[in-house]
mmCIF file of C-alpha atoms and ligand atoms in Angstrom:
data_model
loop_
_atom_site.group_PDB
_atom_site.id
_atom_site.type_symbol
_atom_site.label_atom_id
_atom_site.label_comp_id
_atom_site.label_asym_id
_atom_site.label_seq_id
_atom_site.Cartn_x
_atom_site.Cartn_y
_atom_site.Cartn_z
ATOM 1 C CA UNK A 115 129.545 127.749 51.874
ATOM 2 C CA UNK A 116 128.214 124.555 51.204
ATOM 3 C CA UNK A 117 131.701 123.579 51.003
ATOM 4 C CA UNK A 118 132.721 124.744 53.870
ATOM 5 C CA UNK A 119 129.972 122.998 56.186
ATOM 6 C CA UNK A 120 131.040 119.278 54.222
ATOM 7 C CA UNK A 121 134.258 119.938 55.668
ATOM 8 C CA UNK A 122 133.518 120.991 59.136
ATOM 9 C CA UNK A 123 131.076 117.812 59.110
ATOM 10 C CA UNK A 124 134.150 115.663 57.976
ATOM 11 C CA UNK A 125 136.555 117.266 60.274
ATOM 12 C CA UNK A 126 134.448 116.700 63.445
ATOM 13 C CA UNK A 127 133.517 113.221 61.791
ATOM 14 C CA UNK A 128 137.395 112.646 61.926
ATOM 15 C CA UNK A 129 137.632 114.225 65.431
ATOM 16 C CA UNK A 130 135.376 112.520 66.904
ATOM 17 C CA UNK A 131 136.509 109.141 65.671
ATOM 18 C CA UNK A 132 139.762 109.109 67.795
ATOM 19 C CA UNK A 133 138.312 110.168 71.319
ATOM 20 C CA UNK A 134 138.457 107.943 74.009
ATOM 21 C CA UNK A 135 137.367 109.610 77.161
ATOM 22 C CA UNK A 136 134.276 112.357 77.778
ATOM 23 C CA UNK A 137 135.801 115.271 78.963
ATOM 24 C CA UNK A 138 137.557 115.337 75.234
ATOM 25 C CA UNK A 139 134.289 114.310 74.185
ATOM 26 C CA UNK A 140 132.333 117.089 75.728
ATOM 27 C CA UNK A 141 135.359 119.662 74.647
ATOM 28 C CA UNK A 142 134.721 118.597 70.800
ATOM 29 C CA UNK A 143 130.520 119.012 71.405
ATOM 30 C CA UNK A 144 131.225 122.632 72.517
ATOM 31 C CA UNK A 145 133.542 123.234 69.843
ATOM 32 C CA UNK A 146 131.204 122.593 67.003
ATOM 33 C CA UNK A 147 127.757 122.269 68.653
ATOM 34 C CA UNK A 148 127.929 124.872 71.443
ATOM 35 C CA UNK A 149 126.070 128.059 71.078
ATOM 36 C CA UNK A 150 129.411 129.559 69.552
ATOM 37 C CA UNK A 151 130.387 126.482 67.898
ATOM 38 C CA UNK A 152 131.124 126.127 64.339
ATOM 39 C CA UNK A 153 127.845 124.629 63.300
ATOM 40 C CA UNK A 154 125.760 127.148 65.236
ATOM 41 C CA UNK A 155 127.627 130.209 63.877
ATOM 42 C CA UNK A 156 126.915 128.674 60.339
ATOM 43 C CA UNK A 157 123.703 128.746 61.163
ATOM 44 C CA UNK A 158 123.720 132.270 62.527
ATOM 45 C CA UNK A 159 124.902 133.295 58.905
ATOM 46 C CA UNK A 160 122.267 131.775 56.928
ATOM 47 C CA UNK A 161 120.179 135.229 57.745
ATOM 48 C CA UNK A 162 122.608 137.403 55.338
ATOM 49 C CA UNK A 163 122.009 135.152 52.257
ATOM 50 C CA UNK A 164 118.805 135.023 49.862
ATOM 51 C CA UNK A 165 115.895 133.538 50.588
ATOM 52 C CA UNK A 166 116.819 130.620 47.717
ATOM 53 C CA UNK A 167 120.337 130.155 49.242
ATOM 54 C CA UNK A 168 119.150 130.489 52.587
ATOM 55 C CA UNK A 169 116.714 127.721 51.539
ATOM 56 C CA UNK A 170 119.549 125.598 50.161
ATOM 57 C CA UNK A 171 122.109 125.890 52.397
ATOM 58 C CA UNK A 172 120.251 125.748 55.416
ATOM 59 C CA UNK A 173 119.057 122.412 54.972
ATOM 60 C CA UNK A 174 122.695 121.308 54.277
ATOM 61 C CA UNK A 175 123.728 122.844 57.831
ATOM 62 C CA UNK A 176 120.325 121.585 59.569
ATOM 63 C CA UNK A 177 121.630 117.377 58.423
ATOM 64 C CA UNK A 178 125.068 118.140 59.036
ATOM 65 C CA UNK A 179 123.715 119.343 62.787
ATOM 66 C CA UNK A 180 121.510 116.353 63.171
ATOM 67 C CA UNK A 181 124.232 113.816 61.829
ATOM 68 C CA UNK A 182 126.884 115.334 64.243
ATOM 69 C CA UNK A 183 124.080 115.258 66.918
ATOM 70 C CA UNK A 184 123.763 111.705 67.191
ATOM 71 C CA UNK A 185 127.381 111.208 66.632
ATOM 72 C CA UNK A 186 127.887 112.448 69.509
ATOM 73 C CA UNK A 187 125.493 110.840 71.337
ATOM 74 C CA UNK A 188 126.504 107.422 69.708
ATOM 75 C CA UNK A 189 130.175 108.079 70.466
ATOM 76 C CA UNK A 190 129.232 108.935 74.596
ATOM 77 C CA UNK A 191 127.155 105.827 75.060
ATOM 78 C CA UNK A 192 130.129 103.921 73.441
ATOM 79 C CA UNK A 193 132.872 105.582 76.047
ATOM 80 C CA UNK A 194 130.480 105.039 79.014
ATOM 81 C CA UNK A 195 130.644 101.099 78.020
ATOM 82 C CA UNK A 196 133.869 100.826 77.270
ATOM 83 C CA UNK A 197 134.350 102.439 80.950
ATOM 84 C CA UNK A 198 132.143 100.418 82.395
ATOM 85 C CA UNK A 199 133.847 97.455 80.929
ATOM 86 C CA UNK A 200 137.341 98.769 82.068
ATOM 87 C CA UNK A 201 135.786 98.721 85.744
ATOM 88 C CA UNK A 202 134.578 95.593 85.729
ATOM 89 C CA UNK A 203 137.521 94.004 84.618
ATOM 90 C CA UNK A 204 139.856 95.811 86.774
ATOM 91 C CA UNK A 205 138.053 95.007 90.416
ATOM 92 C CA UNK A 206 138.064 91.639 91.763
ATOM 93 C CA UNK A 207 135.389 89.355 91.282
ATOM 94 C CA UNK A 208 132.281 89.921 93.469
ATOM 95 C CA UNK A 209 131.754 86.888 95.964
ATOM 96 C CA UNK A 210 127.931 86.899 96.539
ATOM 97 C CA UNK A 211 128.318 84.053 99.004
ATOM 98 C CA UNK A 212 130.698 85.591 101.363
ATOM 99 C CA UNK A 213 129.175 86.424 104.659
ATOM 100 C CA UNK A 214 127.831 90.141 105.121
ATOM 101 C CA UNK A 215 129.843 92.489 107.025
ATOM 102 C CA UNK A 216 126.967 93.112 109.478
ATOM 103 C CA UNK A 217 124.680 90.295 110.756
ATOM 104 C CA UNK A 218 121.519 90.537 110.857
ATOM 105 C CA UNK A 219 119.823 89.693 114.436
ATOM 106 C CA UNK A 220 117.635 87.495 113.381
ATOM 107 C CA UNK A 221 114.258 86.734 116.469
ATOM 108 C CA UNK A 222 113.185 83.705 118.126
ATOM 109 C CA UNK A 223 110.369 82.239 119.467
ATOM 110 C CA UNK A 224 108.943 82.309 123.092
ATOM 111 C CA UNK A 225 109.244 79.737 125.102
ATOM 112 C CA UNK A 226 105.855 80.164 125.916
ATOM 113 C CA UNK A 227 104.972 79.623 122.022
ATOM 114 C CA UNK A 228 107.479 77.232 121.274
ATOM 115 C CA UNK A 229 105.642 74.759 124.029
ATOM 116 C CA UNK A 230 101.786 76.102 122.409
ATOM 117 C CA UNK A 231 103.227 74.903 118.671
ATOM 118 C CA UNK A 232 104.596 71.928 119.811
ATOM 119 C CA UNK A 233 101.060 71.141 121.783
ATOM 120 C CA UNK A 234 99.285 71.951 119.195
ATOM 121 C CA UNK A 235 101.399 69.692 116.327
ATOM 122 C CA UNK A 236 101.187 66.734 118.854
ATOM 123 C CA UNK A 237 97.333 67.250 119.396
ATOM 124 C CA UNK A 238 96.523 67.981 115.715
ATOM 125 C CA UNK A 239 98.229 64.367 114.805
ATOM 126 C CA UNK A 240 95.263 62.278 116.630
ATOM 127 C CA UNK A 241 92.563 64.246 115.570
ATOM 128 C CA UNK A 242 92.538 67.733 117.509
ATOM 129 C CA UNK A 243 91.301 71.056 115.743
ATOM 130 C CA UNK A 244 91.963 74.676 117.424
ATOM 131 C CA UNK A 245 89.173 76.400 118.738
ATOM 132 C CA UNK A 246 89.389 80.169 120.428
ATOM 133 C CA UNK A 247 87.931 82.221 122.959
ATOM 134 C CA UNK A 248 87.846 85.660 123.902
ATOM 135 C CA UNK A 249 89.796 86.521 127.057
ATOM 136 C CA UNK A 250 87.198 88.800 128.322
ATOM 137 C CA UNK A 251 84.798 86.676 129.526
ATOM 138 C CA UNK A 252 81.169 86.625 131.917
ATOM 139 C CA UNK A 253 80.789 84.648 134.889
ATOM 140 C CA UNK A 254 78.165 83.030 132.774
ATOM 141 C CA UNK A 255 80.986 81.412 130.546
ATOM 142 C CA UNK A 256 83.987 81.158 133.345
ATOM 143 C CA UNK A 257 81.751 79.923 136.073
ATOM 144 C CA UNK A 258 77.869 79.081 135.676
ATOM 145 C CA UNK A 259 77.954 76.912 132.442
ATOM 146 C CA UNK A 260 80.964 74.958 134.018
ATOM 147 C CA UNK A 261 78.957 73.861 136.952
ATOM 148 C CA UNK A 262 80.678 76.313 139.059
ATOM 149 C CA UNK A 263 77.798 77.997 141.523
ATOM 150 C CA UNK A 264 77.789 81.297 143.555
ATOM 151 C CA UNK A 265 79.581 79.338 146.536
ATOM 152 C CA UNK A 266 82.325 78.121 145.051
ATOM 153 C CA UNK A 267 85.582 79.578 146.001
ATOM 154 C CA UNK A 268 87.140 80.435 142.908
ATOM 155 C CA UNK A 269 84.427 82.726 142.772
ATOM 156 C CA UNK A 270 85.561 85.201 145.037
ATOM 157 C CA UNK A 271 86.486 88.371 143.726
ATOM 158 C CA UNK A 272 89.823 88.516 145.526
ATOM 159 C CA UNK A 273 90.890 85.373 142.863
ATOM 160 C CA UNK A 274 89.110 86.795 139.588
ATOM 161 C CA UNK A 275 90.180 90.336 137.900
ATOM 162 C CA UNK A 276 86.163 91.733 137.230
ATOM 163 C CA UNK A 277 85.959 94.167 134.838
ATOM 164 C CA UNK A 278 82.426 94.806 136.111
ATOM 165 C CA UNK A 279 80.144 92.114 137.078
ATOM 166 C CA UNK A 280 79.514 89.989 135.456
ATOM 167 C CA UNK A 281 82.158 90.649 133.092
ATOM 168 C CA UNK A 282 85.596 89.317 134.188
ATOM 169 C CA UNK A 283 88.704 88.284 132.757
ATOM 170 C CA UNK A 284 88.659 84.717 132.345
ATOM 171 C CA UNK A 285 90.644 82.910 134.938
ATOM 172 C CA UNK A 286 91.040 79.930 132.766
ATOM 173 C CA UNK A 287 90.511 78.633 129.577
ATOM 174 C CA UNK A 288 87.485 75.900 130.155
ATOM 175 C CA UNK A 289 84.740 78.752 129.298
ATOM 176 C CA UNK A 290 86.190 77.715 125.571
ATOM 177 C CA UNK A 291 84.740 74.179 126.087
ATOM 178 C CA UNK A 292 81.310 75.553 126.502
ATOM 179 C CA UNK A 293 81.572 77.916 123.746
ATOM 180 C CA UNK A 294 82.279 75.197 121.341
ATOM 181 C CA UNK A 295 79.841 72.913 121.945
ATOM 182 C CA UNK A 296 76.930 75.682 121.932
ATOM 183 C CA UNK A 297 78.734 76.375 118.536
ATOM 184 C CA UNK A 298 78.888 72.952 116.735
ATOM 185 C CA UNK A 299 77.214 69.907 117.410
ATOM 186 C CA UNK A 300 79.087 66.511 118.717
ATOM 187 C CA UNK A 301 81.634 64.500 118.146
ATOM 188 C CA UNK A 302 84.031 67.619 119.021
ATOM 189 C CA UNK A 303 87.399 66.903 119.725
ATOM 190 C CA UNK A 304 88.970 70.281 120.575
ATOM 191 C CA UNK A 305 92.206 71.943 121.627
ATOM 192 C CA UNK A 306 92.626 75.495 122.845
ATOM 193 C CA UNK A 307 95.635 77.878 123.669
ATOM 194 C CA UNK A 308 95.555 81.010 125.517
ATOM 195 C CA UNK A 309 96.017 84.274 127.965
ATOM 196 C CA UNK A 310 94.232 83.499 131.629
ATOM 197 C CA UNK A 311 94.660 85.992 134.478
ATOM 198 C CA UNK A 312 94.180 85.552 138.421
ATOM 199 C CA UNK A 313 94.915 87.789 140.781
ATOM 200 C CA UNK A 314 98.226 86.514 142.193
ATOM 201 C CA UNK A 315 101.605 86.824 142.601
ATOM 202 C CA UNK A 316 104.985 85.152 143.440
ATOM 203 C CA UNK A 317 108.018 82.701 141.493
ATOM 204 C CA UNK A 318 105.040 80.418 140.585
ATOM 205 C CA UNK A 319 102.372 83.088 139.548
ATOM 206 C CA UNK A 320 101.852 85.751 137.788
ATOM 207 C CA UNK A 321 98.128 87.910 137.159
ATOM 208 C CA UNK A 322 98.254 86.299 133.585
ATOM 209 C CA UNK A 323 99.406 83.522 132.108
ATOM 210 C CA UNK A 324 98.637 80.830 129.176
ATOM 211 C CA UNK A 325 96.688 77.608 129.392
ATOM 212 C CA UNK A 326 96.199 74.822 127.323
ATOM 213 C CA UNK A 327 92.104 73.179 127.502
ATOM 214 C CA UNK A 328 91.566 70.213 125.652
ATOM 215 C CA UNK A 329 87.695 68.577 125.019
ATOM 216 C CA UNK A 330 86.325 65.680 123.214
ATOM 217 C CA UNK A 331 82.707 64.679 123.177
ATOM 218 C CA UNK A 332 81.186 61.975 121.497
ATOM 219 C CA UNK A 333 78.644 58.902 122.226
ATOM 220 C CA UNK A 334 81.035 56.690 123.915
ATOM 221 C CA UNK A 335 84.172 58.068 125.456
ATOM 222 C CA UNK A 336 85.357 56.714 128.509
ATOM 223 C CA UNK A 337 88.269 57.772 130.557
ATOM 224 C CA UNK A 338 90.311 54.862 129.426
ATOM 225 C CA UNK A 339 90.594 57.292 126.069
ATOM 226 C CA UNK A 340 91.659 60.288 128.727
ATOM 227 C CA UNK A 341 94.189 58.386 129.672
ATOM 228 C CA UNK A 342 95.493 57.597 126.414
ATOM 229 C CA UNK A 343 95.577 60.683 125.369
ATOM 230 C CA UNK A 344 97.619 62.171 128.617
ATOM 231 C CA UNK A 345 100.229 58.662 128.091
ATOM 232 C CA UNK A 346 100.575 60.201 124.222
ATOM 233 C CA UNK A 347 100.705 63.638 124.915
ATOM 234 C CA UNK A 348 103.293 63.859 128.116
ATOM 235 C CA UNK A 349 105.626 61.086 125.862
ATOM 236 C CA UNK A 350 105.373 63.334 122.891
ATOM 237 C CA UNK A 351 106.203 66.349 125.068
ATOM 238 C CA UNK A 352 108.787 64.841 127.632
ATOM 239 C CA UNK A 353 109.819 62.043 126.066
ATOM 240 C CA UNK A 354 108.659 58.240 127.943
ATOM 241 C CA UNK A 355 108.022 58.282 131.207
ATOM 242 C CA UNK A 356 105.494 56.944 133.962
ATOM 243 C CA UNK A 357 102.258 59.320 134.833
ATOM 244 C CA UNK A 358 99.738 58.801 137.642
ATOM 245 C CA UNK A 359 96.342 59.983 137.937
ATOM 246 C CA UNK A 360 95.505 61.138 141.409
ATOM 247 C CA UNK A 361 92.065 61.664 142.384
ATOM 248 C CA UNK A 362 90.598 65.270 142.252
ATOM 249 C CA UNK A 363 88.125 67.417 142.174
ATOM 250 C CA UNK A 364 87.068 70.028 139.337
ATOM 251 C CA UNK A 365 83.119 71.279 139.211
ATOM 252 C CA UNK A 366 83.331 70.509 135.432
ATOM 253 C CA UNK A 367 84.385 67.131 135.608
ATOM 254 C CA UNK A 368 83.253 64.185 137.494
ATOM 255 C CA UNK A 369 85.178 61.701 138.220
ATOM 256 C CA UNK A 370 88.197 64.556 137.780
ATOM 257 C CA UNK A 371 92.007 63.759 138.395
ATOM 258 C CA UNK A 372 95.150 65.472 138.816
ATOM 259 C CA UNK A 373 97.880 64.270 136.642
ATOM 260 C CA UNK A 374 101.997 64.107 137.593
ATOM 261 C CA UNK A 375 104.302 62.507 135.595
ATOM 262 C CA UNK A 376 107.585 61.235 137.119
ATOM 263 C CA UNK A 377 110.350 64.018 137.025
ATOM 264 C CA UNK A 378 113.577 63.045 138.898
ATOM 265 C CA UNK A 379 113.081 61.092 142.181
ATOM 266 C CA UNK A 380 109.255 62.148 142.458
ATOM 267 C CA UNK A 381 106.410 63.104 141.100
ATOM 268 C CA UNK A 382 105.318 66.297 139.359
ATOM 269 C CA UNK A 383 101.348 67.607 138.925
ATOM 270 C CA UNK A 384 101.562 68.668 135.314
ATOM 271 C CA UNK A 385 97.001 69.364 134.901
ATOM 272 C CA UNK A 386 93.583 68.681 135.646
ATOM 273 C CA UNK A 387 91.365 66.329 133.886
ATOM 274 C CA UNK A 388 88.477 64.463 134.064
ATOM 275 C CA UNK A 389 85.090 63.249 132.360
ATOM 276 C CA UNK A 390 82.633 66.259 131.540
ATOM 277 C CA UNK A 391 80.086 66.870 134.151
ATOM 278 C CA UNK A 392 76.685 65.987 132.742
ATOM 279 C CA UNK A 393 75.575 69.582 133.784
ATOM 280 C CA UNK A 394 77.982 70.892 131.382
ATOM 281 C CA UNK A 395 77.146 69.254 128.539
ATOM 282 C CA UNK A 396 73.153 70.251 129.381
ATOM 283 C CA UNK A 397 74.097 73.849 129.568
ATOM 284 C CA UNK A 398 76.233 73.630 126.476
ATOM 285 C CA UNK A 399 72.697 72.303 124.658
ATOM 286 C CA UNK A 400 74.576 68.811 124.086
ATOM 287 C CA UNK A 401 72.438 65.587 125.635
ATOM 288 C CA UNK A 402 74.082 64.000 128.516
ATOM 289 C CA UNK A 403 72.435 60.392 128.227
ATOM 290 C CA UNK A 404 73.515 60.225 124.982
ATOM 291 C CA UNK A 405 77.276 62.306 124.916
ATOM 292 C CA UNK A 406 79.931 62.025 127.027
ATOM 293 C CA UNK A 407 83.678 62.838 127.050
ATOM 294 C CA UNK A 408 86.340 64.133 128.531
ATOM 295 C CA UNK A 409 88.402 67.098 129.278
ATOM 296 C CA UNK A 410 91.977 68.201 130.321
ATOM 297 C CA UNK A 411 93.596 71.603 130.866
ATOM 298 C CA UNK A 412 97.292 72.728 132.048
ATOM 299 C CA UNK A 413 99.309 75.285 132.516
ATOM 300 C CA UNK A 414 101.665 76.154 129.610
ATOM 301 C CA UNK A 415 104.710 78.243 131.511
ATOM 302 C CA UNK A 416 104.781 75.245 133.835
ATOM 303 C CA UNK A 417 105.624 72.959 130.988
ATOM 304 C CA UNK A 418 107.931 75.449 129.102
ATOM 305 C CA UNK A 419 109.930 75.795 132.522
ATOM 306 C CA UNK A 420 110.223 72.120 132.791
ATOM 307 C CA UNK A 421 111.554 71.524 129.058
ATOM 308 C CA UNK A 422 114.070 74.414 129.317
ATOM 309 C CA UNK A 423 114.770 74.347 132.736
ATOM 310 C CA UNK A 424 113.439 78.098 133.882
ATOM 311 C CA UNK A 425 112.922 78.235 137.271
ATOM 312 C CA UNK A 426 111.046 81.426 137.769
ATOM 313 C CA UNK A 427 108.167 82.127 136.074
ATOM 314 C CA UNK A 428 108.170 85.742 136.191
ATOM 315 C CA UNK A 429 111.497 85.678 134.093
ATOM 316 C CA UNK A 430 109.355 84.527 131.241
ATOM 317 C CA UNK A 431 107.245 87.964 131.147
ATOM 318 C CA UNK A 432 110.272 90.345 131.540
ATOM 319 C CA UNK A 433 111.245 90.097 127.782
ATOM 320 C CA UNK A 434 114.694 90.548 128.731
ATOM 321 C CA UNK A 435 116.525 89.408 125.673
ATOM 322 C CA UNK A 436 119.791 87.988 127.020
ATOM 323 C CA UNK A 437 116.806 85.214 128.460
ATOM 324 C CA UNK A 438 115.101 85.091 125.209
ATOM 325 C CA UNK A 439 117.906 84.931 123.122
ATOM 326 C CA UNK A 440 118.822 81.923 124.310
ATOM 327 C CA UNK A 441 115.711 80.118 122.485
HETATM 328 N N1 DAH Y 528 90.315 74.857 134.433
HETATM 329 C C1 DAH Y 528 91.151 74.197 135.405
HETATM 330 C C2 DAH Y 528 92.040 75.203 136.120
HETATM 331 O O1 DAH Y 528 92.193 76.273 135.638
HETATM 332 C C3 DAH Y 528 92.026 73.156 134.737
HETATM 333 C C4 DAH Y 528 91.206 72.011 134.257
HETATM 334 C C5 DAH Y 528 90.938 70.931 135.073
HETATM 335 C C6 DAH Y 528 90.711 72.001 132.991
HETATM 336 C C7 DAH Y 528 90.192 69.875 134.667
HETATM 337 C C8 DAH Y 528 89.946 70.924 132.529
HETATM 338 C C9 DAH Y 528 89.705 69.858 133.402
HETATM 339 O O2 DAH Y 528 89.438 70.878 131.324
HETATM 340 O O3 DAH Y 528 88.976 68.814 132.976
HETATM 341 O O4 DAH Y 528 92.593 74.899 137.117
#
């Protein structure tokens, strides 16, 4: 018997030597391993001999089953690579750089934040840092602290979305300046970007929109350094052209001005400005005979509709993406 299982082993050894492909490979495995196969049925027999033969012989079956085992095993990893192989070689080359079948959309920027980055890269270069403020506001912030009393008319309720006085929605973004300086003391040289809402509506308005507030304080600021800063900033933003500051008024700032730069044949208003009333800077905490400075705020839609040529300002909030898409 012991016989007989060498040359099973060798036959299969043999066998198994000249297949190529696994369904052969999987006929052969049945043929000696499967629960009839040759090997098993030895197996099966070992319970008719003595235990000493039994003994014997059944370890000579139990290697023979182990060694044809991992044949096997060997012999399908080896097919599966050589298939592989076969595969690669037979389809073309893959091209990783060729371009997908499907693009990808890929998003763009808002106007409206293309115009804040920009701002806020031009401002950052001569010294500006970013400073925030909520958008729900009280009239102490919006109104009170910015010199603005009870009277005034941008005070009445028909202008201003209240949530419940005196909380409102801010109507612009000065009530930042004020928050800053009761924050950190002077110099301060700050910029801010952000939502503002007023109850109004047509092709030049809509209940919210973005503003841009600029502040800097320090012991001796003078509006010569206002202008400077406009000249640099409209130049940066528009490329060179003349700007005029007409005279204005703005409770926070006294002397205050409107400023236009030159667009076509005319001129354009493009924001407010003006030196920091001294009442501001004494609600803020700051001392007015000793600080001064200067402040400056605009509309952002205004300036992304001039650099991309939008004319109406609602189209900017209808997300309509043939618009979008074109930034
Ligand atoms: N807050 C003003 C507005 O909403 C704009 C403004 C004017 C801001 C003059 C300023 C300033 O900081 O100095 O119309």
């Amino acid at each position: 018997m012991i016989d007989d299982i060498q040359r099973i082993r060798d036959e299969a050894r043999n066998k198994l030597s000249s297949v190529d492909d696994l369904t052969e490979l999987d006929r052969l495995r049945v043929q000696y391993l499967g629960k009839k196969g040759v090997v098993t049925t030895a197996l099966k027999q070992l319970k008719d001999l003595t235990p000493e033969q039994r003994k014997e012989i059944g370890a000579v079956v139990n290697e023979a089953r182990d060694e044809l085992e991992s044949r096997f095993e060997m012999k399908r990893l080896d097919i599966k690579r050589s298939d592989l192989e076969k595969e690669l070689s037979r389809t073309e080359p893959l091209d990783v750089t060729l371009p997908g079948q499907y693009a990808v959309p890929a998003g763009s920027q808002h106007p409206v934040h293309r115009v804040i980055d920009e701002m806020v890269g031009i401002l950052r270069k001569v010294g500006f840092s970013i400073a925030t403020g909520p958008e729900i506001e009280t009239e102490y912030y919006n109104f009170e602290a910015l010199n603005t009393p009870d009277s005034h008319p941008a005070r009445d309720v028909q202008d201003t979305f209240y949530v419940q006085s005196p909380v409102l929605l801010r109507s612009h973004t000065s009530p930042v300046q004020v928050r800053t300086m009761k924050a950190i003391d002077p110099p301060v040289q700050i910029v801010s970007f952000g939502r503002v809402y007023r109850a109004d509506y047509d092709h030049t308005h809509t209940p919210m929109f973005h503003q841009m507030e600029g502040l800097l304080v320090d012991e001796d600021v003078s509006l010569a350094d206002l202008k400077g800063v406009m000249h640099y900033l409209i130049r940066e933003l528009f490329g060179k052209r003349a700007i005029r500051f007409r005279p204005s008024f703005f409770p926070f700032t006294e002397p205050s001005a409107e400023v236009d730069m030159q667009w076509n044949d005319g001129w354009l208003e493009i924001g407010g400005c003006g030196m920091v009333h001294p009442n501001v800077l004494e609600a803020a905490g700051y001392n007015p005979d000793r600080y001064m400075g200067f402040a400056f705020g605009m509309g952002i839609e205004r300036i992304a509709m001039l650099k991309y040529g939008i004319d109406d300002l609602r189209s900017l909030f209808e997300n309509d993406y043939r618009m979008l898409e074109q930034f």
